[in-house]
Short mmCIF file of C-alpha atoms in Angstrom, two decimals:
data_model
loop_
_atom_site.label_atom_id
_atom_site.label_comp_id
_atom_site.label_asym_id
_atom_site.label_seq_id
_atom_site.Cartn_x
_atom_site.Cartn_y
_atom_site.Cartn_z
CA LEU A 28 93.64 90.08 112.50
CA GLU A 29 93.02 88.69 109.04
CA PHE A 30 94.81 90.03 105.98
CA VAL A 31 93.05 90.10 102.64
CA ARG A 32 94.84 89.25 99.44
CA ALA A 33 96.76 92.31 98.29
CA ALA A 34 95.34 94.48 95.58
CA PRO A 35 96.93 94.18 92.17
CA ALA A 36 99.52 96.80 91.43
CA SER A 37 98.02 100.11 90.41
CA SER A 38 98.87 101.71 87.10
CA PRO A 39 102.38 103.16 87.04
CA GLY A 40 102.25 106.74 88.30
CA ALA A 41 98.74 106.38 89.80
CA GLY A 42 99.82 106.97 93.40
CA PRO A 43 97.21 105.20 95.56
CA ARG A 44 96.44 107.42 98.58
CA HIS A 45 93.25 106.35 100.37
CA LEU A 46 90.85 103.45 100.17
CA ALA A 47 87.39 102.73 101.50
CA TRP A 48 85.56 99.41 101.78
CA HIS A 49 81.90 99.04 100.86
CA PRO A 50 79.90 97.75 103.86
CA SER A 51 79.22 94.49 101.99
CA GLY A 52 82.96 93.79 101.78
CA ASP A 53 82.52 93.05 98.06
CA TRP A 54 83.80 96.42 96.76
CA CYS A 55 86.65 98.80 97.51
CA VAL A 56 87.39 102.26 96.11
CA VAL A 57 90.89 103.77 95.94
CA SER A 58 91.79 107.42 95.31
CA ASN A 59 94.90 107.71 93.18
CA GLU A 60 96.65 110.92 94.13
CA LEU A 61 98.97 111.36 91.17
CA ASP A 62 96.76 110.52 88.19
CA ASN A 63 93.55 111.84 89.81
CA THR A 64 91.48 108.70 89.39
CA ALA A 65 89.13 106.62 91.48
CA ALA A 66 89.62 102.88 91.08
CA LEU A 67 86.76 100.52 91.92
CA TYR A 68 87.78 96.98 92.85
CA SER A 69 85.57 93.96 93.32
CA TYR A 70 86.62 91.53 96.05
CA THR A 71 86.16 87.81 96.60
CA ALA A 72 88.14 85.48 98.85
CA ASP A 73 89.17 83.40 95.83
CA ALA A 74 90.17 86.17 93.41
CA GLY A 75 91.19 88.89 95.84
CA MET A 76 90.83 92.44 94.58
CA VAL A 77 90.12 92.81 90.86
CA LEU A 78 89.95 96.18 89.12
CA ALA A 79 86.36 96.71 87.93
CA HIS A 80 86.46 100.33 86.78
CA SER A 81 88.61 103.45 86.88
CA VAL A 82 87.33 106.99 86.37
CA SER A 83 88.81 110.49 86.48
CA LEU A 84 88.14 112.52 89.59
CA LEU A 85 88.33 115.71 87.53
CA PRO A 86 85.78 117.23 85.15
CA GLU A 87 86.35 116.71 81.46
CA GLY A 88 88.66 119.39 80.06
CA PHE A 89 90.32 120.32 83.38
CA THR A 90 94.09 120.41 82.77
CA ASP A 91 95.54 122.38 85.70
CA PHE A 92 97.41 120.68 88.55
CA SER A 93 95.35 118.65 90.98
CA SER A 94 95.95 115.73 93.32
CA ALA A 95 93.37 113.40 94.81
CA ALA A 96 93.05 112.99 98.55
CA ASP A 97 90.28 111.36 100.59
CA ILE A 98 87.63 108.94 99.28
CA GLN A 99 84.55 107.61 101.10
CA PHE A 100 81.23 105.86 100.57
CA SER A 101 77.99 107.59 101.50
CA ALA A 102 76.19 106.27 104.59
CA ASP A 103 73.97 104.06 102.42
CA ALA A 104 76.94 103.12 100.18
CA ARG A 105 75.14 104.23 97.00
CA PHE A 106 77.54 107.11 96.34
CA VAL A 107 81.29 107.70 96.46
CA TYR A 108 82.86 111.06 97.32
CA ALA A 109 86.49 112.07 96.71
CA SER A 110 88.36 115.31 97.40
CA ASN A 111 90.44 117.09 94.74
CA ARG A 112 93.30 119.35 95.88
CA GLY A 113 93.96 121.74 92.99
CA HIS A 114 90.54 121.53 91.37
CA GLU A 115 89.28 122.37 94.91
CA SER A 116 86.22 120.17 94.74
CA ILE A 117 84.44 117.08 95.94
CA ALA A 118 83.86 114.61 93.11
CA ILE A 119 80.58 112.72 93.40
CA PHE A 120 79.92 109.30 91.85
CA GLU A 121 77.02 106.87 91.92
CA LEU A 122 78.04 103.24 92.47
CA ASP A 123 76.56 100.65 90.11
CA THR A 124 77.31 97.12 91.32
CA SER A 125 75.62 95.40 88.37
CA GLY A 126 77.50 94.17 85.33
CA GLY A 127 80.91 94.04 86.98
CA GLY A 128 80.68 97.41 88.75
CA SER A 129 81.19 101.02 87.73
CA LEU A 130 81.25 104.59 89.03
CA LYS A 131 78.98 107.10 87.25
CA VAL A 132 79.88 110.79 87.55
CA VAL A 133 77.16 112.76 89.37
CA GLY A 134 79.11 116.02 89.57
CA HIS A 135 81.83 118.12 91.19
CA GLU A 136 80.96 120.41 94.10
CA PRO A 137 83.31 123.36 94.77
CA CYS A 138 84.80 123.02 98.25
CA LYS A 139 84.75 126.80 98.96
CA GLY A 140 88.44 126.74 99.92
CA VAL A 141 91.94 125.51 99.07
CA CYS A 142 93.33 122.00 99.54
CA PRO A 143 90.41 119.81 100.69
CA ARG A 144 92.65 117.26 102.39
CA ASN A 145 89.90 115.38 104.23
CA PHE A 146 86.15 115.28 104.75
CA ALA A 147 83.69 113.45 106.97
CA LEU A 148 80.12 112.31 106.50
CA SER A 149 77.74 112.26 109.44
CA PRO A 150 76.60 108.79 110.59
CA GLU A 151 73.12 109.63 109.28
CA GLY A 152 74.64 110.62 105.92
CA ASP A 153 72.92 114.00 105.72
CA VAL A 154 75.92 116.26 106.47
CA MET A 155 79.47 116.50 105.10
CA VAL A 156 82.26 118.58 106.63
CA VAL A 157 85.26 119.40 104.39
CA ALA A 158 88.68 120.35 105.85
CA ASN A 159 90.33 122.94 103.57
CA GLN A 160 93.90 122.91 104.85
CA ASP A 161 95.45 125.84 102.99
CA SER A 162 92.52 128.25 103.30
CA HIS A 163 91.98 127.44 106.99
CA SER A 164 88.32 126.53 106.87
CA LEU A 165 85.78 123.84 107.61
CA GLU A 166 82.92 123.87 105.12
CA VAL A 167 79.59 122.27 106.00
CA TYR A 168 77.32 120.79 103.32
CA SER A 169 73.88 119.21 103.33
CA VAL A 170 73.84 115.87 101.49
CA ASP A 171 70.86 115.06 99.27
CA GLN A 172 70.71 111.35 100.03
CA ASP A 173 68.54 110.58 97.00
CA ALA A 174 70.75 112.31 94.41
CA GLY A 175 74.13 112.29 96.23
CA THR A 176 74.59 116.02 95.61
CA LEU A 177 75.89 118.59 98.10
CA SER A 178 74.57 122.04 99.10
CA HIS A 179 76.80 124.44 101.02
CA ARG A 180 75.42 125.43 104.44
CA SER A 181 78.11 127.22 106.42
CA SER A 182 81.81 127.92 107.02
CA ARG A 183 84.03 128.03 110.07
CA GLU A 184 87.58 129.37 110.22
CA VAL A 185 89.98 126.78 111.66
CA ARG A 186 93.78 126.92 111.44
CA SER A 187 95.05 124.40 108.81
CA PRO A 188 92.52 121.58 109.31
CA VAL A 189 93.74 118.25 107.93
CA TRP A 190 91.24 115.75 109.37
CA VAL A 191 87.66 115.77 110.62
CA MET A 192 85.34 113.12 111.99
CA PHE A 193 81.92 112.67 113.54
CA LYS A 194 81.63 110.87 116.87
#
């Protein structure tokens, strides 16, 4: 087991919740639960984790309560997805690794339920399943792998789902 150099402290009140590593090992994204941001870090063995970019997980103008939950890279690592509990959506970003790295907002897809605590992407990257804890549903989406966008396909009632995965 090898430990990487710890990430720098997040902004006060950010509330880091989940993180995901890019397959290259050169990038990491963190969902900050309390300030509803996604933080993109670059990583090198010498410098450790360095904040490259931070972006809101919520659409411009949204002021109601929300808290970030899960965050993941797409199968091809070109896109980042994050769930918003309160805004009830999946935030979609395109990763740009040039010029120091940034996350570009693609959009926000309604999750068709309440409290999207977790989601899973199929190994092929063409399907996403969202676990809506408080509305007791699993929502299935098709993933447009060229654009990163989501299209709702179906729903299934499940009592308080909090985690899903593909095997």
